[in-house]
Short mmCIF file of C-alpha atoms and ligand atoms in Angstrom, two decimals:
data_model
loop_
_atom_site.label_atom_id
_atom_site.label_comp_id
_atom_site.label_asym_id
_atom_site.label_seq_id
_atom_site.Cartn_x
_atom_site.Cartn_y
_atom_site.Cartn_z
CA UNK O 1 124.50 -67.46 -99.03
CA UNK O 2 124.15 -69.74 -95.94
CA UNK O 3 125.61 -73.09 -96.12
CA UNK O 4 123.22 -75.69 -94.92
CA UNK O 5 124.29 -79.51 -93.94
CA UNK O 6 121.42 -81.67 -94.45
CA UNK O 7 121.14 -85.64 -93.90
CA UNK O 8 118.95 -87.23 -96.12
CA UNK O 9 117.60 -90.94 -95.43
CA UNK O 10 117.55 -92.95 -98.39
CA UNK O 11 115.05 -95.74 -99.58
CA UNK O 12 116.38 -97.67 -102.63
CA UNK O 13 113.99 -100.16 -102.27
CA UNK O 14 112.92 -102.30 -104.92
CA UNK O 15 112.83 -103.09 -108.43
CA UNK O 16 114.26 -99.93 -110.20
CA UNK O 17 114.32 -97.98 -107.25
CA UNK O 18 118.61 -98.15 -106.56
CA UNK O 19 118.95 -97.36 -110.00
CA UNK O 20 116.61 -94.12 -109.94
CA UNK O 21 118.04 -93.08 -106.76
CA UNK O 22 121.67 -93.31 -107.51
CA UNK O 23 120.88 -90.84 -110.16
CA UNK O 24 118.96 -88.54 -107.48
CA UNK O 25 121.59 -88.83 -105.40
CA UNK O 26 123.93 -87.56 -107.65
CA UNK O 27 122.17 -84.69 -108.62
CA UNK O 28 121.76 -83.84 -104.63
CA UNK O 29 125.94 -84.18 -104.77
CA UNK O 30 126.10 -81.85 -107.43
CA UNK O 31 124.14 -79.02 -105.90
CA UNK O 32 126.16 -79.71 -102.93
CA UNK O 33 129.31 -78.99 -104.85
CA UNK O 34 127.29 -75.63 -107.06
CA UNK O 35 126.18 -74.01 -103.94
CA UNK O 36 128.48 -75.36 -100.87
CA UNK O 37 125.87 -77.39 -99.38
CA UNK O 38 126.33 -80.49 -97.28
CA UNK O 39 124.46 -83.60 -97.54
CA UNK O 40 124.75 -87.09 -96.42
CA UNK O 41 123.38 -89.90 -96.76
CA UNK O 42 121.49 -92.74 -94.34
CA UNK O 43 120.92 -95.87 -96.29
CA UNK O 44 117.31 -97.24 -95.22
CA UNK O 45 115.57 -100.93 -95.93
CA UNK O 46 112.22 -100.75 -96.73
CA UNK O 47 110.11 -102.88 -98.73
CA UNK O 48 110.79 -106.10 -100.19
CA UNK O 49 114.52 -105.79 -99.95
CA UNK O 50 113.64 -105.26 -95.74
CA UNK O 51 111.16 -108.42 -95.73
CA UNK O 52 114.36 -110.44 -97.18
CA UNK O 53 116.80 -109.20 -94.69
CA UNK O 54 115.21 -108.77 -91.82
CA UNK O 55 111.72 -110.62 -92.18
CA UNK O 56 109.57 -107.16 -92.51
CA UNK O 57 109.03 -103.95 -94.66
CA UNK O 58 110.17 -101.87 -92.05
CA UNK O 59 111.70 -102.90 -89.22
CA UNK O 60 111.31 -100.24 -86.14
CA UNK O 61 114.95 -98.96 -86.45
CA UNK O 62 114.69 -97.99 -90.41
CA UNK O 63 111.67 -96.20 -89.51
CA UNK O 64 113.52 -94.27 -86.70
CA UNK O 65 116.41 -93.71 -89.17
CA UNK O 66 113.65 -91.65 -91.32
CA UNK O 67 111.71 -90.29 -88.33
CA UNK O 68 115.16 -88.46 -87.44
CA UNK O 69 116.80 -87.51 -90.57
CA UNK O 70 116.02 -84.16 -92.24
CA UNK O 71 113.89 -85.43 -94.68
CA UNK O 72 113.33 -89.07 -96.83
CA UNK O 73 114.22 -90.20 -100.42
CA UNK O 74 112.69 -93.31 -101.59
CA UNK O 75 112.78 -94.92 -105.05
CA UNK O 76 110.32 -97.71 -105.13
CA UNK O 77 109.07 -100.76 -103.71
CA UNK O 78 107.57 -104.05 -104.27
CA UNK O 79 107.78 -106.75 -107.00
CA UNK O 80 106.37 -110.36 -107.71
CA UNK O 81 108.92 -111.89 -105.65
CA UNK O 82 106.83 -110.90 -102.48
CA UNK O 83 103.06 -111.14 -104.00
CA UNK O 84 102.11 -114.02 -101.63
CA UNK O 85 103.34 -112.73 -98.24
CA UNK O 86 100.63 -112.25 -95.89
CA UNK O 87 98.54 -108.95 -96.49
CA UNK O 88 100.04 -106.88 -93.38
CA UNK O 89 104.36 -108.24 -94.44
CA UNK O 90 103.80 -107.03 -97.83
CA UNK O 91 106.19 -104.67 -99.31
CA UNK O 92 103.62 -102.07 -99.98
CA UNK O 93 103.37 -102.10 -96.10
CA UNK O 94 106.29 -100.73 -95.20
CA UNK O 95 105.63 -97.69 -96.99
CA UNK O 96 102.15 -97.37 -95.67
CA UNK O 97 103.70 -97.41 -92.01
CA UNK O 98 106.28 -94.97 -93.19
CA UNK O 99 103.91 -92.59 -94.25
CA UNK O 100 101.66 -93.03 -90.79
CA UNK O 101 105.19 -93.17 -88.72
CA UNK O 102 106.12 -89.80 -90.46
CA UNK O 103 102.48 -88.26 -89.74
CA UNK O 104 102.83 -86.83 -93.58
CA UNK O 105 99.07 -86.62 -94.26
CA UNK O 106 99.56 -84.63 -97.07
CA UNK O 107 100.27 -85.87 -100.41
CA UNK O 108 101.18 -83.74 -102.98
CA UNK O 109 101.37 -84.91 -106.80
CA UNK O 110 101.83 -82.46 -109.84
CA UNK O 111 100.02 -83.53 -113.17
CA UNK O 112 102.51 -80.85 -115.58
CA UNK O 113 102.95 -81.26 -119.07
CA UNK O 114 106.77 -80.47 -120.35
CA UNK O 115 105.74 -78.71 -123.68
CA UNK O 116 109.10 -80.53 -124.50
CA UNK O 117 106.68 -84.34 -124.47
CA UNK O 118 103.18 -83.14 -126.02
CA UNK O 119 104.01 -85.93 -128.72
CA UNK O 120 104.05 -88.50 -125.28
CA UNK O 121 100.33 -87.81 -124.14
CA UNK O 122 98.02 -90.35 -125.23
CA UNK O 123 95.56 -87.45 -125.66
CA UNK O 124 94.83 -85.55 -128.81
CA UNK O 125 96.76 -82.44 -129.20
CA UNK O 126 93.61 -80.25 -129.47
CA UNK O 127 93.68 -81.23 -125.79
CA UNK O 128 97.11 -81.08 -124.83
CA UNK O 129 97.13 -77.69 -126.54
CA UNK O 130 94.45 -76.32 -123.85
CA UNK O 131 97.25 -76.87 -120.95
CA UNK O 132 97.49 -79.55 -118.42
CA UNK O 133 99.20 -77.83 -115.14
CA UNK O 134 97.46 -79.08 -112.02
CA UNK O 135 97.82 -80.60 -108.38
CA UNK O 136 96.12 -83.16 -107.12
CA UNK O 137 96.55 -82.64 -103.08
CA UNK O 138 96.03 -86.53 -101.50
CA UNK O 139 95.24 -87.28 -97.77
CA UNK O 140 97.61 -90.10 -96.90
CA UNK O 141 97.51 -91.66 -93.90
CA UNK O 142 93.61 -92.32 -93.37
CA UNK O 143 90.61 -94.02 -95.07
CA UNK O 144 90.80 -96.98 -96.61
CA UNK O 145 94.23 -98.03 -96.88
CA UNK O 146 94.44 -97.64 -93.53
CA UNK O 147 91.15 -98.78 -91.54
CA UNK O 148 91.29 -102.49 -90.43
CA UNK O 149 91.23 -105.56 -93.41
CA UNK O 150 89.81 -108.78 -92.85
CA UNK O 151 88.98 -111.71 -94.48
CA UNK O 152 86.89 -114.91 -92.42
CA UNK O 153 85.00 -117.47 -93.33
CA UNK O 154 80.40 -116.60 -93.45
CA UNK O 155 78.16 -118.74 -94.44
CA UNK O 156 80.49 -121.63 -95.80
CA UNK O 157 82.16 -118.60 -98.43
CA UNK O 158 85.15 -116.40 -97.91
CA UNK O 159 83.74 -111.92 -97.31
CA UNK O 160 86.32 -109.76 -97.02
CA UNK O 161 85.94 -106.17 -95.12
CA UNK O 162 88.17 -103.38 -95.32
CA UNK O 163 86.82 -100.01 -93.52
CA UNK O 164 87.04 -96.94 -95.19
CA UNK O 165 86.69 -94.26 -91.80
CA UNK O 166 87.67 -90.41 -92.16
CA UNK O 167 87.16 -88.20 -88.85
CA UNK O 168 86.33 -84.46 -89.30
CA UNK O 169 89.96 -83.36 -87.64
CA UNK O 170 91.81 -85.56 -90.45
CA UNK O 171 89.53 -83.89 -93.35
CA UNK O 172 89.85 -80.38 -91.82
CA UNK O 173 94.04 -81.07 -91.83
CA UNK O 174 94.01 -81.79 -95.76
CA UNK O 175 91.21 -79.43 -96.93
CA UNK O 176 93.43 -76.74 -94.92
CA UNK O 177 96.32 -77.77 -97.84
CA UNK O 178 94.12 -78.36 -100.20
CA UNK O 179 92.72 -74.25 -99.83
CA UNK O 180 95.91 -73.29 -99.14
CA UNK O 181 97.96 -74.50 -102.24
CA UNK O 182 94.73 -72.95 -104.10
CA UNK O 183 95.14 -69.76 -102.42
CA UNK O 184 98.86 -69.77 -104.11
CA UNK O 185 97.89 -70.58 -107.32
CA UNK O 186 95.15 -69.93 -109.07
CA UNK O 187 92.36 -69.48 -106.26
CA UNK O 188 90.73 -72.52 -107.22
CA UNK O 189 89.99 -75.75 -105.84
CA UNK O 190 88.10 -78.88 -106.74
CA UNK O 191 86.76 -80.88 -104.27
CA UNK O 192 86.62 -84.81 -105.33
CA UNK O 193 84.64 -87.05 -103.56
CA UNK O 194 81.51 -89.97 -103.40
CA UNK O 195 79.10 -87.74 -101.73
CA UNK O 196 76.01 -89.46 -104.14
CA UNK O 197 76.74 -92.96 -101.60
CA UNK O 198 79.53 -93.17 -99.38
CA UNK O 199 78.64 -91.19 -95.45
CA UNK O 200 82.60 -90.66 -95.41
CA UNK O 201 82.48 -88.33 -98.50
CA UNK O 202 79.00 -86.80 -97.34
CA UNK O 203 81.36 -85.86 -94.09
CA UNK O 204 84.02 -84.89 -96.75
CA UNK O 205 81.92 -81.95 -98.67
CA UNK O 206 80.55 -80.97 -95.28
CA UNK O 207 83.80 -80.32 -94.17
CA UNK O 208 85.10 -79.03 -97.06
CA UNK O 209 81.96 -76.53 -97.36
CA UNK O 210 82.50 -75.08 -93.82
CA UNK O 211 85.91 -74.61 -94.32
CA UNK O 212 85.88 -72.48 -97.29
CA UNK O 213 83.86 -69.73 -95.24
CA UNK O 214 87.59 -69.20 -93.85
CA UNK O 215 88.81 -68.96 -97.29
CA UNK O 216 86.75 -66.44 -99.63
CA UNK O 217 89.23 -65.56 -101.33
CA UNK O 218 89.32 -69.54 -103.06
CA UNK O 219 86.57 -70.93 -105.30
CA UNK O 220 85.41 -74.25 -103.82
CA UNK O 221 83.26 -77.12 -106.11
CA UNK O 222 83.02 -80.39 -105.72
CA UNK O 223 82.98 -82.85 -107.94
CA UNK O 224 82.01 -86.79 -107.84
CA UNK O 225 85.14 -89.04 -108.60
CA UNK O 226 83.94 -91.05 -111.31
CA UNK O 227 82.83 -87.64 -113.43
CA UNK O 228 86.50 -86.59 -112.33
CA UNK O 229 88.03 -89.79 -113.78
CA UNK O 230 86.31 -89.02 -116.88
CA UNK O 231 87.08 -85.15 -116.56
CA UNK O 232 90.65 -85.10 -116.56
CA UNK O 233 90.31 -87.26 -119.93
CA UNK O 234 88.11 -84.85 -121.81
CA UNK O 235 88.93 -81.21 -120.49
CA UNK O 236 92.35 -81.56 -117.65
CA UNK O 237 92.59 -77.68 -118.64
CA UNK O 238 89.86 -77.36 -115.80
CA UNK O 239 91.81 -78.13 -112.95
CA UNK O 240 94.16 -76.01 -110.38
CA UNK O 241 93.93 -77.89 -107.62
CA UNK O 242 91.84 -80.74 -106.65
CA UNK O 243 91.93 -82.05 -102.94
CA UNK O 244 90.45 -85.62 -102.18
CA UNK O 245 90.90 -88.65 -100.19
CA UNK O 246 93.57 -91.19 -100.15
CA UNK O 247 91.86 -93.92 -102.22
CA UNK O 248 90.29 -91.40 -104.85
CA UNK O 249 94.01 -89.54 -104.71
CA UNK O 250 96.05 -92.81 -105.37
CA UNK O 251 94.10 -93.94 -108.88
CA UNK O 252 93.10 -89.93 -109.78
CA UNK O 253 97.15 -89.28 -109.59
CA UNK O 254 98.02 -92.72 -111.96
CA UNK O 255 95.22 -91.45 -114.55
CA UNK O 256 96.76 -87.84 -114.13
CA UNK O 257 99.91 -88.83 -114.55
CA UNK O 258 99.77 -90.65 -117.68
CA UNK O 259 97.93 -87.42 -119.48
CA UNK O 260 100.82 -85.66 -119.56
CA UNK O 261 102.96 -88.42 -121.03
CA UNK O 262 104.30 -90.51 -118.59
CA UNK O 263 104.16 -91.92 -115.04
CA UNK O 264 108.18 -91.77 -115.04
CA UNK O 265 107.80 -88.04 -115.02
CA UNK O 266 105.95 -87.15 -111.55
CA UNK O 267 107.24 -86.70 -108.35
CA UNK O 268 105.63 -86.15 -105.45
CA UNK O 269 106.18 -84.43 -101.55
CA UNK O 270 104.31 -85.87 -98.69
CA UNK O 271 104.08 -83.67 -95.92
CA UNK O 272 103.18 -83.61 -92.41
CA UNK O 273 103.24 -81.01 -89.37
CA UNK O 274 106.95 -80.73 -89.65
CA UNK O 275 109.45 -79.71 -92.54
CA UNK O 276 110.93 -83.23 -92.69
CA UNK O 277 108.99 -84.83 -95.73
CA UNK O 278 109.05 -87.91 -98.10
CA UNK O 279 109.50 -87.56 -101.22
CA UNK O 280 108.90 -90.25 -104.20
CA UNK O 281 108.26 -90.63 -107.43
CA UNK O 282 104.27 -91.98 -107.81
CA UNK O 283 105.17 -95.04 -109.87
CA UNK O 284 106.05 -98.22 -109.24
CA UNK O 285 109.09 -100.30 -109.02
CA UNK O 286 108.47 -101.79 -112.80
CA UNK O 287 110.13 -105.02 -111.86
CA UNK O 288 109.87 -106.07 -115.57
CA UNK O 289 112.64 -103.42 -116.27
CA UNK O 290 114.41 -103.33 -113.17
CA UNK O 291 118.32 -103.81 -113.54
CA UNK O 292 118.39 -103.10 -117.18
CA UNK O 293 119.41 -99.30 -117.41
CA UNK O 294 115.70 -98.42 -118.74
CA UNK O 295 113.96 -96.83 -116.22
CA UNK O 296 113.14 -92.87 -115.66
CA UNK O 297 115.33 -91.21 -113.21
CA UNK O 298 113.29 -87.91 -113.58
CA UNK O 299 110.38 -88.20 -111.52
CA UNK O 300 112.97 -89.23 -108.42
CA UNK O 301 115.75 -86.68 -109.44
CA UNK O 302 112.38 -84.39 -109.74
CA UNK O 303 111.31 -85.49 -106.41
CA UNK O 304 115.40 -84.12 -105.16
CA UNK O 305 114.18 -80.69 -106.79
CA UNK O 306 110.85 -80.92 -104.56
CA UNK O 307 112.98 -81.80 -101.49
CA UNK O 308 114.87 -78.56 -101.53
CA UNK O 309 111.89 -76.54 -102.41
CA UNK O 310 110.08 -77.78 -99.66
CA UNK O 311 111.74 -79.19 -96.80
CA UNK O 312 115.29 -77.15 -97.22
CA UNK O 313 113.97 -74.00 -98.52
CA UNK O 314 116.25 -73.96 -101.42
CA UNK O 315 114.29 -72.55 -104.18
CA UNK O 316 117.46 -71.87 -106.31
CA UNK O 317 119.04 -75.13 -105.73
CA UNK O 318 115.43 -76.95 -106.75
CA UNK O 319 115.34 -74.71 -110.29
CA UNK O 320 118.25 -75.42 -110.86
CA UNK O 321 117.63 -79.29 -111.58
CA UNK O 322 114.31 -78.33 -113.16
CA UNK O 323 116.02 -76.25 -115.71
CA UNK O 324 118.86 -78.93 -116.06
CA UNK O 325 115.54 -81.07 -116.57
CA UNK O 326 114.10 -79.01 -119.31
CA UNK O 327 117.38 -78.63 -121.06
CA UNK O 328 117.77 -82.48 -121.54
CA UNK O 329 114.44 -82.73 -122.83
CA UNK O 330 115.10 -79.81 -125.29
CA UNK O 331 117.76 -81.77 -126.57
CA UNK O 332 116.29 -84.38 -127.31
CA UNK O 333 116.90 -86.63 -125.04
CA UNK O 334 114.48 -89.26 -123.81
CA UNK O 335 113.96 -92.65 -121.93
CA UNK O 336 112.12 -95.49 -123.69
CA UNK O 337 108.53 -94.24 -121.56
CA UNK O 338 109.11 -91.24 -122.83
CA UNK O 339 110.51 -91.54 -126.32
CA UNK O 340 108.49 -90.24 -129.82
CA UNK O 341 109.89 -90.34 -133.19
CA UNK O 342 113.17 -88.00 -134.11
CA UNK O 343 114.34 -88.34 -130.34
CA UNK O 344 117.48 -89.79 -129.16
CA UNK O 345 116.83 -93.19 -126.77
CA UNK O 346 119.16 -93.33 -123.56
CA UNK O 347 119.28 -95.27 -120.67
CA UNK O 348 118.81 -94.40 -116.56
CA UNK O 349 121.96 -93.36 -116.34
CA UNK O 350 122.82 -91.46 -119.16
CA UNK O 351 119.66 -89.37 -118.74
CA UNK O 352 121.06 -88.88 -115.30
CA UNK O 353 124.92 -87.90 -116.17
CA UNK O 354 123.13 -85.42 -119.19
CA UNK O 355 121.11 -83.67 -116.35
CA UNK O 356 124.06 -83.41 -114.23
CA UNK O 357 125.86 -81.68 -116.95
CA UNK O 358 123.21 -79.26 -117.32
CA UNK O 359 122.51 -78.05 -113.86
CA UNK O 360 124.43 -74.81 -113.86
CA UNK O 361 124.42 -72.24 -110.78
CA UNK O 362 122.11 -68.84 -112.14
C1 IPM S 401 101.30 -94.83 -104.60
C2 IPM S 401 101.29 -96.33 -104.57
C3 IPM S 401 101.10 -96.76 -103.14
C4 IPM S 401 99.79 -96.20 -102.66
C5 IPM S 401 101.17 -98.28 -102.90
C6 IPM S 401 102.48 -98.85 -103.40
C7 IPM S 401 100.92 -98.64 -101.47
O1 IPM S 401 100.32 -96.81 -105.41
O2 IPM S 401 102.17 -94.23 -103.96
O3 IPM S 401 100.45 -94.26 -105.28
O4 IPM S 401 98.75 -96.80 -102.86
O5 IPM S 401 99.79 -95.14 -102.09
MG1 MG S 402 99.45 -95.34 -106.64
#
């Protein structure tokens, strides 16, 4: 077995973000201990914690910090406390320009039902009972959330402009994931998009269309984003692997998310050309709960499992928490998002000590 020493940078953030992190953090210590690994730990401001300190959501150093670790942890950021700061000192910033300063273009967010939380889908079991296992691949660092945002004064009333731009190179980068995560699964992919008005998802299909002459071996369609919205709703069986761009990825992965119970449940991996990733949980920082010992560790500690998987190349380590995951569940155990009749109610960190208890070396 070799020993690895890894240093992890670590984004508490906001909201419930240090609580779902310590319990990440501990499960990281615990495979450390299982299988002799090393890891440590640089702490990292970000967000609106960083905009109170030091007067912006990441200041050049914390982004160095993650630029040079081995890969990046982060819990959660943003909250009502910062909702009037100027558009570009927002907390939500920070992350943006974390994602750009890591170049991880590639945004990777499971939509998995645990058979263990059928009950928790809002959708009818007939549904459920078809399957919900999919991947919905995001570009990250272009479009709309990037291009410039203005807002000036025409005609005596307020406009507002925000520019949604792709260039071919940045589609070609995530269609290239988006066919290759098909091509290791189930050959696949879905192609999700606004080709019926916007030019930027005409250029999207194109792109997508000549690339899949390099990959026969992978089913391409495309599909309009509103029909997907409505899609995953009536038939999410469908689905493998659907690749689309950032905007369409970031409300498609919320809508996913829910289907198979709850948003407290999915991690995600951003990626970029190099092994060092980011990896999150895709909700929020739920100020409304924050500090109370009520939030969902499992999407972070799941986002831990991802971060060996991908950036250590430690598939043991990473099943090993997912099975420690699945045990919990199958006893019962649940977190208020998560909780049905006949289940047992715990906090953050009693969900997280129960999962520690479970993860057991195979
Ligand atoms: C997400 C979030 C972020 C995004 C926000 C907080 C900037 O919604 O990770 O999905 O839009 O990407
Ligand atoms: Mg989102």
């Amino acid at each position: 077995m070799i020993l690895m020493q890894k240093n992890i940078a670590v984004i508490r953030g906001d909201g419930i973000g240090p609580e779902i992190v310590e319990q990440a953090l501990l499960a990281f210590d615990k495979i450390g201990e299982l299988y002799g690994h090393t890891f440590t730990y640089t702490d990292v401001d970000m967000g609106g914690i960083a905009i109170d300190k030091w007067g912006d959501p990441l200041p050049t150093d914390m982004l160095e910090k993650c630029v040079n670790a081995d890969s990046v942890l982060l819990g959660a950021v943003g909250g009502p406390k910062w909702n009037d700061v100027p558009g570009d000192k927002r907390p939500e910033k920070g992350l943006l320009r974390l994602r750009a300063g890591m170049g991880v273009y590639s945004n990777n967010r499971p939509a998995k039902i645990w058979p263990q939380l059928a009950d928790a889908s809002p959708l009818k079991a007939s549904i459920v009972a078809k399957g919900i296992d999919f991947i919905i691949v995001r570009e990250l660092i272009g479009g709309i959330y990037f291009g410039s945002h203005t807002t000036e004064e025409v005609n005596g009333e307020k406009n507002a402009v925000d520019v949604l731009q792709y260039s071919e190179s940045e589609i070609e980068r995530i269609g290239r994931i988006g066919f290759e995560t098909a091509r290791k699964r189930s050959g696949k992919l879905c192609s999700v998009e606004k080709s019926n008005v916007l030019d930027s998802s005409r250029l999207w299909k194109a792109v997508m269309h000549r690339l899949s002459a390099e990959y026969p071996d992978v089913e391409l369609s495309d599909m309009l984003v509103d029909n997907c919205a409505m899609q995953i709703v009536k038939d999410p069986s469908q689905f493998d692997v659907v690749v689309t761009e950032n905007m369409f990825g970031d409300i498609l992965s919320d809508e996913a998310s829910m289907i198979t119970g709850s948003i407290g449940m999915i991690p995600s991996s951003s990626l970029g050309a190099s092994s060092n990733g980011l990896y999150e949980p895709i909700h929020g920082s739920a100020p409304d709960i924050a500090g109370m010992d009520m939030a969902n560790p499992i999407g972070t500690i799941l986002s831990a499992a991802m971060m060996l998987r991908f950036s250590f190349d430690m598939p043991a380590e990473a099943d090993c928490i997912e099975r420690a995951v699945s045990a919990v569940l199958d006893a019962g155990y649940r977190t208020a998002d998560i909780y049905s009749d006949g289940c047992k109610k715990i906090g953050c960190a009693e969900m997280g000590q129960r999962i520690l208890e479970n993860m057991r070396k195979e």
